[in-house]
Short mmCIF file of C-alpha atoms in Angstrom, two decimals:
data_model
loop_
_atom_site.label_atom_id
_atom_site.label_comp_id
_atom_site.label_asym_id
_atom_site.label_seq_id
_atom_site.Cartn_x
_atom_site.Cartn_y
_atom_site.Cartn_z
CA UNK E 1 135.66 179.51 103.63
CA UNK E 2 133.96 178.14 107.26
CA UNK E 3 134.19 174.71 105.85
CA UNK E 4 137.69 174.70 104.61
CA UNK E 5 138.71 176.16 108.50
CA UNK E 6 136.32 173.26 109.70
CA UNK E 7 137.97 170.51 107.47
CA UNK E 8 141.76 171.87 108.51
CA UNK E 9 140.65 171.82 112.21
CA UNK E 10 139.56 167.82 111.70
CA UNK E 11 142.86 167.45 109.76
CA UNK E 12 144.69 169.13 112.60
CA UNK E 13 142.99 166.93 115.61
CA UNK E 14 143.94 164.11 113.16
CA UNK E 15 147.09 164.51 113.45
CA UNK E 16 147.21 165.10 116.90
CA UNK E 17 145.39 162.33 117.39
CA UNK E 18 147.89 160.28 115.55
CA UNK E 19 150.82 161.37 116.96
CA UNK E 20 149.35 160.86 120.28
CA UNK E 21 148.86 157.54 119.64
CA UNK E 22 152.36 157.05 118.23
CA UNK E 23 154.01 158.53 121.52
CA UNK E 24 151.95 156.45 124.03
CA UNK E 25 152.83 152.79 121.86
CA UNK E 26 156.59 153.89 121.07
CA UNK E 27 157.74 152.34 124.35
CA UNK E 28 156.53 149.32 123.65
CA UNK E 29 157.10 149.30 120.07
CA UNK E 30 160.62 150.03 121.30
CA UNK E 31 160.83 146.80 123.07
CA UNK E 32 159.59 144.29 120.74
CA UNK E 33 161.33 145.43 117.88
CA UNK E 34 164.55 145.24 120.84
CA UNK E 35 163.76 142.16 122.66
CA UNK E 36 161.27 140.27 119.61
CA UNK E 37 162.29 141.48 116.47
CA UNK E 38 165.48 142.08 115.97
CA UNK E 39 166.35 138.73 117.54
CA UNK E 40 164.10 136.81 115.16
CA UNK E 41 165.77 138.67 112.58
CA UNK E 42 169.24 137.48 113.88
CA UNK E 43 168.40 133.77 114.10
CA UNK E 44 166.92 133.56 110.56
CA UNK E 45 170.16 134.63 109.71
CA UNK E 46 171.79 131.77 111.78
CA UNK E 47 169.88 129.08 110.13
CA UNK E 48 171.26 130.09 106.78
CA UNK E 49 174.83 130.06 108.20
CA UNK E 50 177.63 128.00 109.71
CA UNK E 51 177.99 130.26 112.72
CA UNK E 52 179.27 127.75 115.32
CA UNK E 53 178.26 130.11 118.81
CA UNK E 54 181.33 131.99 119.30
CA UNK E 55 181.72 135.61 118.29
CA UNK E 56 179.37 137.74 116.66
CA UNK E 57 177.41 135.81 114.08
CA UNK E 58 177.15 139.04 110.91
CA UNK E 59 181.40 138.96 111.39
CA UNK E 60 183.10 138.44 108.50
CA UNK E 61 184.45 135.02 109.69
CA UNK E 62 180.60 133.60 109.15
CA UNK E 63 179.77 132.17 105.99
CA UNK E 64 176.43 131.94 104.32
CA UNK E 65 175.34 127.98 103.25
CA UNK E 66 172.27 128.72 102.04
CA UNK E 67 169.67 126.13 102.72
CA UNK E 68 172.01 123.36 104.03
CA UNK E 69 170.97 123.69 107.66
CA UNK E 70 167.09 122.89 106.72
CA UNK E 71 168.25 119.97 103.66
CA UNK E 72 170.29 118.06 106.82
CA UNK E 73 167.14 118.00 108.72
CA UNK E 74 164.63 117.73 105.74
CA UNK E 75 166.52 115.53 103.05
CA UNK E 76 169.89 114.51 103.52
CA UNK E 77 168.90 111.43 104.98
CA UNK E 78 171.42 111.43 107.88
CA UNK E 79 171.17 111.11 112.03
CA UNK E 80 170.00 114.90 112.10
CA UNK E 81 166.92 114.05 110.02
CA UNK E 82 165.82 110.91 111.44
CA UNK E 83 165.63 112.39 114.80
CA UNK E 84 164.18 115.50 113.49
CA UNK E 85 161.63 113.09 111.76
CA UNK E 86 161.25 111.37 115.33
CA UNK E 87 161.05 114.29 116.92
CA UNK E 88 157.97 115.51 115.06
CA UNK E 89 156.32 112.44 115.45
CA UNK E 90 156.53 112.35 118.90
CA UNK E 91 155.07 115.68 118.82
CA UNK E 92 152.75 115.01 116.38
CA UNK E 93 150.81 112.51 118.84
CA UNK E 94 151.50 114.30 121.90
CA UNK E 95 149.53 117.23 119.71
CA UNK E 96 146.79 114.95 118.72
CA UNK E 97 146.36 113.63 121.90
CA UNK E 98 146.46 116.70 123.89
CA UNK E 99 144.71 119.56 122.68
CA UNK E 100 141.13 117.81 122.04
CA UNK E 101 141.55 115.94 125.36
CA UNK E 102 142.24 119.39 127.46
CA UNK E 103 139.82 121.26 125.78
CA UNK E 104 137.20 118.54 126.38
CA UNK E 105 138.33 118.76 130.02
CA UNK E 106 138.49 122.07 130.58
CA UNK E 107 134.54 122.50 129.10
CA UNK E 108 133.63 119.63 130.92
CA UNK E 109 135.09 121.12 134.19
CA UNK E 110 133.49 124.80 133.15
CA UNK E 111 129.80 123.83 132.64
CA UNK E 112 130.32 121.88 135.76
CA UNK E 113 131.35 124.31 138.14
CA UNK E 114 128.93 127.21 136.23
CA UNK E 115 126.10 124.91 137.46
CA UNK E 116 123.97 127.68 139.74
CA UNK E 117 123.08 124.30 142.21
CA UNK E 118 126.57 123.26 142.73
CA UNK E 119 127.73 124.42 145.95
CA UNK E 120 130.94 125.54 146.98
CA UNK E 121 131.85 126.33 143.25
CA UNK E 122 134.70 128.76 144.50
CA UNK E 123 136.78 125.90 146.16
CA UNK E 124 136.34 123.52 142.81
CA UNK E 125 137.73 126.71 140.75
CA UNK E 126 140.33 126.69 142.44
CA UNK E 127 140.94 123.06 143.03
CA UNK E 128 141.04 122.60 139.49
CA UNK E 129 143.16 125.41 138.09
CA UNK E 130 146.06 124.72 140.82
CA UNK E 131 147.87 122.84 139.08
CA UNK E 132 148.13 125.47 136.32
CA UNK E 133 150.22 127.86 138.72
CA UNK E 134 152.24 125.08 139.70
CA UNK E 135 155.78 125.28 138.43
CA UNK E 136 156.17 122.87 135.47
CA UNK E 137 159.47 121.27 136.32
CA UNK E 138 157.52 120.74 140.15
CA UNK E 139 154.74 119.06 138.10
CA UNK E 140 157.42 117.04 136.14
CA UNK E 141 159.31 115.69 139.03
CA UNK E 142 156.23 114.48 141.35
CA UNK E 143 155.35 112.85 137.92
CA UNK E 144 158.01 111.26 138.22
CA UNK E 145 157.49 109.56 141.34
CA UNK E 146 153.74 108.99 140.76
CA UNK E 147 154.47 106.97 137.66
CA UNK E 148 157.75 104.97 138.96
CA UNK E 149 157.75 101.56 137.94
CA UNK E 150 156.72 101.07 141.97
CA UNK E 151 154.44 104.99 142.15
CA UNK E 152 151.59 105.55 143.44
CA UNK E 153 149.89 104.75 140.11
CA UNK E 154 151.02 101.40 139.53
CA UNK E 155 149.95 100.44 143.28
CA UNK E 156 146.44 101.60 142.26
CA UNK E 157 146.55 99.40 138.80
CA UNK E 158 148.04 96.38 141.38
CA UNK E 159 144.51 96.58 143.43
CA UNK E 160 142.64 96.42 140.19
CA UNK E 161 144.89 93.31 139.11
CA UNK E 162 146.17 95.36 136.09
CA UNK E 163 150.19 95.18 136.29
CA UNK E 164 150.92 98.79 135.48
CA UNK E 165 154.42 99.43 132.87
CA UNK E 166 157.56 101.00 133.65
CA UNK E 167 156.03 104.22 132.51
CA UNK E 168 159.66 105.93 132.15
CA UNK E 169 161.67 103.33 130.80
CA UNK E 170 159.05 101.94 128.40
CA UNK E 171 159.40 103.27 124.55
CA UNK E 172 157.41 100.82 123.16
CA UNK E 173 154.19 102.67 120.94
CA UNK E 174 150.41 102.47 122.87
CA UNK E 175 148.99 101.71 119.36
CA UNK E 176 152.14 98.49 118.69
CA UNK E 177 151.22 97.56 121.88
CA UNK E 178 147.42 96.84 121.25
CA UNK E 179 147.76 95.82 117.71
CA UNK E 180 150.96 93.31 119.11
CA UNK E 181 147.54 91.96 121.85
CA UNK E 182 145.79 90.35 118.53
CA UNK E 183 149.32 89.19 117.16
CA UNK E 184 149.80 91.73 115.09
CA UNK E 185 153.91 92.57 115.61
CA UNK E 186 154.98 93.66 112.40
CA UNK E 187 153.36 96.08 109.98
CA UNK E 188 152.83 96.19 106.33
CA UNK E 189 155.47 96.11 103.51
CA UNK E 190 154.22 99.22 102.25
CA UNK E 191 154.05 100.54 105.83
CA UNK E 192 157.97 99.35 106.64
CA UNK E 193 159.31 99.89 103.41
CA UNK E 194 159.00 103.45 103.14
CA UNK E 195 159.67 106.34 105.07
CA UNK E 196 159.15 110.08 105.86
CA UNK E 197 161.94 112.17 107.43
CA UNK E 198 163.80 108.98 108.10
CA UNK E 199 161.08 107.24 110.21
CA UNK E 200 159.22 104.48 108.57
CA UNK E 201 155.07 104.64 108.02
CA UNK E 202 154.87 102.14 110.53
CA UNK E 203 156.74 103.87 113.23
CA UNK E 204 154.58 107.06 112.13
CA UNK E 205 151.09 105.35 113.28
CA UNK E 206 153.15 103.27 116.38
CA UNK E 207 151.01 105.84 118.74
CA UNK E 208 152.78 107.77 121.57
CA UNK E 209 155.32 105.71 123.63
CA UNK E 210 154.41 104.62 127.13
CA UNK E 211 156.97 107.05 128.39
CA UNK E 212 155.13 109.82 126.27
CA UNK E 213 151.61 109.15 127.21
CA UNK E 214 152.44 109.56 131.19
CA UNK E 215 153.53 112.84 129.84
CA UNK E 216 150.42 113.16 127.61
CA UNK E 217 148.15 113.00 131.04
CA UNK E 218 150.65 115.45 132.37
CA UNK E 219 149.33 117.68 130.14
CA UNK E 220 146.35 117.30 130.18
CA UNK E 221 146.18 117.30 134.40
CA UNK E 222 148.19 120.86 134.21
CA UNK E 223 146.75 122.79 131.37
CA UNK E 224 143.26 122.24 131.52
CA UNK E 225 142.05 124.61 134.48
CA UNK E 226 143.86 127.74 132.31
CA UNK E 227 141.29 126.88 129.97
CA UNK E 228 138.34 126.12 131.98
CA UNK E 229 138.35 130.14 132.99
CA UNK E 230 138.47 130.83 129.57
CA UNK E 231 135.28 128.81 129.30
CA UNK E 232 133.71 130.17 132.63
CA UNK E 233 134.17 133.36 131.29
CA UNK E 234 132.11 132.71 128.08
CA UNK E 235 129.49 130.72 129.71
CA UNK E 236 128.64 133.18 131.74
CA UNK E 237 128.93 135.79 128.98
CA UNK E 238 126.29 134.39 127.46
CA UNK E 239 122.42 135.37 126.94
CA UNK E 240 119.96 133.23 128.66
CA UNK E 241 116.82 134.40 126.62
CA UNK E 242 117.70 131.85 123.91
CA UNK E 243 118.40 128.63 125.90
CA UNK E 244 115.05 129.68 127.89
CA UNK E 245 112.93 129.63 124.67
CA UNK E 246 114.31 125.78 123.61
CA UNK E 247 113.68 124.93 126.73
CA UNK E 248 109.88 126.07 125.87
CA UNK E 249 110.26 124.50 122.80
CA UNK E 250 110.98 121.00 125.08
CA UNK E 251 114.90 120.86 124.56
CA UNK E 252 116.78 118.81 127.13
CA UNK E 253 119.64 119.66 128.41
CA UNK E 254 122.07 117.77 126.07
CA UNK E 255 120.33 119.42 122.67
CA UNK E 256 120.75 122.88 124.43
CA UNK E 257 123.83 122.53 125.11
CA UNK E 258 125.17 121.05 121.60
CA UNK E 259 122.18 123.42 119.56
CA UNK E 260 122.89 126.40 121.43
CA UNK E 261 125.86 126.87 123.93
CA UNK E 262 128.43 125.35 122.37
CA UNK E 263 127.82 127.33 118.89
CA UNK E 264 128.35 130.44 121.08
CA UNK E 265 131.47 129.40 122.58
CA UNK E 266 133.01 129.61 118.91
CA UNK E 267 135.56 132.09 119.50
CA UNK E 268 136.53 130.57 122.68
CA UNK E 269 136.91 127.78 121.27
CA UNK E 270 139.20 128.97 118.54
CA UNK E 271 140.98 130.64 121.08
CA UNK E 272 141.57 127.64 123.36
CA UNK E 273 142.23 125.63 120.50
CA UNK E 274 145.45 127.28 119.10
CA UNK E 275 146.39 128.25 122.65
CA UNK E 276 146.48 124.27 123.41
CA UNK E 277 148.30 123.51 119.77
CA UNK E 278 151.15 126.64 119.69
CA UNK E 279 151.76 124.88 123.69
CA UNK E 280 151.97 121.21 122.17
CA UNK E 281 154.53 122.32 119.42
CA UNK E 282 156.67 124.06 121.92
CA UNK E 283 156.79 121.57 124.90
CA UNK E 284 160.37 121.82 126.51
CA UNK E 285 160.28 121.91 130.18
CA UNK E 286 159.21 118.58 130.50
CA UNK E 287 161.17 116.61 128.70
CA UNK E 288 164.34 118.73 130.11
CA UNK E 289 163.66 118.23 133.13
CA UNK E 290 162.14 114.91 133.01
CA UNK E 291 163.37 112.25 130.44
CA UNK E 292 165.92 114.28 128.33
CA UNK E 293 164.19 112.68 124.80
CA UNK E 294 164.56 109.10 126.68
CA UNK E 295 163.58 106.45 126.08
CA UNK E 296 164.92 105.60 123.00
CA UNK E 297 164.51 108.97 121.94
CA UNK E 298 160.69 108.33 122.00
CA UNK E 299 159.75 111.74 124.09
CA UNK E 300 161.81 114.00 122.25
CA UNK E 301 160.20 117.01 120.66
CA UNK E 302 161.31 119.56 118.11
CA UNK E 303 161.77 122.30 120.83
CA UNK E 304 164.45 120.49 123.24
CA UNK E 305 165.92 118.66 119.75
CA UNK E 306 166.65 122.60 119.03
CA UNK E 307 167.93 123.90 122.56
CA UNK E 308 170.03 120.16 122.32
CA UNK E 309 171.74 120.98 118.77
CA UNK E 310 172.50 124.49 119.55
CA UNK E 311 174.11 124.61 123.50
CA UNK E 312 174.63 120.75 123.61
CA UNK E 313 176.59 120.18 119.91
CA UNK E 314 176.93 123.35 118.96
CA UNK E 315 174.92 123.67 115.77
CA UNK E 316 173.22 126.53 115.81
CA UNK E 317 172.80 126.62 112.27
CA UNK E 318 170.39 123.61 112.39
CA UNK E 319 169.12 124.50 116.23
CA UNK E 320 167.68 127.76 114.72
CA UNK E 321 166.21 126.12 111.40
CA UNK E 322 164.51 123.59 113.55
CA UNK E 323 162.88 126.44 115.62
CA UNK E 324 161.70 128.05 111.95
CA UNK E 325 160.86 124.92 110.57
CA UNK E 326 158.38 125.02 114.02
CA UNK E 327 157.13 128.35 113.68
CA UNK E 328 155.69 127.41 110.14
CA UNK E 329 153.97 124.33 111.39
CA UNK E 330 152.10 126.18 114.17
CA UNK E 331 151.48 128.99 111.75
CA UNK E 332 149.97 126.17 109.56
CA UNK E 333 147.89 124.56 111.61
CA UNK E 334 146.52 128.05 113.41
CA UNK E 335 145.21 128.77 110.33
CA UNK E 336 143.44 125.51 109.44
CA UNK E 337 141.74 125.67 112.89
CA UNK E 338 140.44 128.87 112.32
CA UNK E 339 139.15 127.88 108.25
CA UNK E 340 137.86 125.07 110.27
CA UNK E 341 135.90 126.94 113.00
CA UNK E 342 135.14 129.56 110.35
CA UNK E 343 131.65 131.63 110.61
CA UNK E 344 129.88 129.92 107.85
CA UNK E 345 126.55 131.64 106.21
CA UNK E 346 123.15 129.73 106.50
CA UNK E 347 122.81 127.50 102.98
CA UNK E 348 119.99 128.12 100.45
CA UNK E 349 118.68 124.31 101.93
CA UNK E 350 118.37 125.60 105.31
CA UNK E 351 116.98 129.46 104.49
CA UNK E 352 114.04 127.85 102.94
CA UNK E 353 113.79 125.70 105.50
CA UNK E 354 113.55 128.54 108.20
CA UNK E 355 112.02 130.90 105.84
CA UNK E 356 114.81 133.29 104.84
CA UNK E 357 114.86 135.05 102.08
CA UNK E 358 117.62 134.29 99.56
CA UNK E 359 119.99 136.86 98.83
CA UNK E 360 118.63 137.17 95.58
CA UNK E 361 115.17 137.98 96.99
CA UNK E 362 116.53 140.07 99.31
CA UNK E 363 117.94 142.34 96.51
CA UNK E 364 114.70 142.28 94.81
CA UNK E 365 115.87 140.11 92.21
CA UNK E 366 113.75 137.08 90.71
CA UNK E 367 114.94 133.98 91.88
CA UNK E 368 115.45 130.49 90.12
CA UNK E 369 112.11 128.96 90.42
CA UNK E 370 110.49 132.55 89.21
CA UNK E 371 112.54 132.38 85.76
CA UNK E 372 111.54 128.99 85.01
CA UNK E 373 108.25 129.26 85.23
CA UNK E 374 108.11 132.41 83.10
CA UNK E 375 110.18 130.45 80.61
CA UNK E 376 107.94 127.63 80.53
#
């Protein structure tokens, strides 16, 4: 009888307990199903629709097309697929550039300043994540000027004898440009011939325009002090008893640091590295307020091709499948980065090698070697 009254007290403080807990995250519950969710909700509808902006988009007058909105852009073979098709490549390099450039940066910049001998660390922390709380269409417009065909930048290439592009106005491809040095102007049959998403193979692997890489280094100059705090934070997070004992063992500095740190900056890593990716994917600001997709359409990116189609022409229904079509490619390649930077278990190879038992032995059982030589 005491240990039924016990078990219905538990029950009872578990409830409590729960409902508590309900109470305290209803407000904010509140708002993102308000403000998050049912919005979401709303604009999946719209990219299955013809809703042209005007009125309520579940009225009567709003007709359901199915998946016509995401064939124009996928497979219809029209204007809105080739620059949806130019629009992810541009972002696709601007990606690939990016996010291993900022997060080699930003770890560069984080071991530096972490350095116990470097003096005046404070003042470099803050040198180098200014730019991060610097407004982004600031950022664009003194890049802007710096990169003019007469900047500040091509002055500096003028003293080095290097006559610097028309950064702005240039939408020829880095890698056409180099491959064009050796003679090399037109690509492959099988390269030109065929196409994805209305671009050609060839204009797939032409690299980032000129116009795109100035706002590649953009980037990379802006976002890479965020993470360097992130990386601060783990390094000095971490345990020193470990890097002490390989440098007993007569480790320098770069096999401690490859061996040993950077293992333990996994999560951060993981973390910085879809941070850097879901920011890639969703560049606007920029391009709005810099180049507008020019030149040649060679800086736009899925995100302003979106905002353009739905308040410029009025298409929502393909402005809100674009921003879907988006969200599954950052939801894609989240995941592969974190299969890729996966905890993976010490092999059989390598237990033997540092004297681990096997999981068999472990568990008692006999391993592979023991049954064969009671077979034999």
């Amino acid at each position: 009888m005491t240990t039924n009254n016990k078990g219905s007290r538990r029950t009872g403080v578990r409830r409590d307990e729960t409902i508590s807990g309900w109470l305290f995250t209803a407000p904010t519950i509140i708002l993102l199903a308000v403000f998050l969710a049912v919005p979401v909700l709303m604009a999946l509808w719209v990219s299955f629709s013809d809703w042209g902006g005007r009125g309520n988009p579940f009225s009567g007058d709003v007709n359901f097309v199915g998946l016509k909105n995401y064939q124009a852009l996928l497979t219809d073979g029209g204007l809105a697929e080739q620059d949806f098709g130019t629009a992810l490549r541009n972002n696709a390099w601007y990606a690939v550039l990016v996010v291993p450039l900022q997060t080699a940066v930003a770890l560069f910049l984080a071991v530096l300043v972490n350095r116990a001998v470097l003096r005046g660390r404070g003042i470099f922390r803050t040198a180098f994540y200014f730019p991060s709380v610097t407004s982004s269409v600031a950022m664009t417009v003194l890049w802007l000027f710096l990169f003019s065909a007469s900047g500040t930048v091509n002055k500096v290439l003028s003293w080095l004898g290097i006559n610097g592009p028309n950064w702005f106005n240039d939408s020829s491809g880095v890698i056409h440009n180099l491959l064009a040095s050796f003679g090399l102007t037109r690509g492959p049959t099988v390269l030109t011939g065929s196409e994805f998403l209305g671009v050609t193979w060839w204009d797939w692997l032409s690299g980032p325009s000129v116009a795109m890489t100035a706002l590649i280094l953009m980037a990379i100059f802006t976002t890479s002090g965020t993470f360097m705090l992130l990386f601060i934070a783990a390094l000095q997070n971490l345990g020193g008893d470990v890097t002490e004992a390989a440098i007993m063992d007569g480790a320098n500095g770069w096999q401690r640091f490859w061996r040993i740190t950077l293992p333990q900056l996994r999560p951060t890593l993981f973390t910085v590295l879809t941070l850097g990716l879901i920011g890639c994917w969703q560049v606007f600001d920029q391009v709005y307020a810099g180049t507008g997709g020019a030149p040649g359409k060679t800086t736009l990116t899925p995100a302003y091709l979106s905002y353009n189609s739905a308040f410029v022409n009025q298409q929502w229904g393909q402005g809100a499948a674009m921003a879907f079509i988006l969200f599954v490619i950052i939801v894609f390649f989240t995941l592969l980065q974190r299969w890729v930077l996966r905890e993976r278990g010490v092999s059989r190879r390598h237990r033997r090698l540092y004297g681990q038992p096997t999981p068999a032995a472990r568990n008692g059982l006999p391993t592979q070697k023991e049954i064969r030589e009671v077979q034999k």
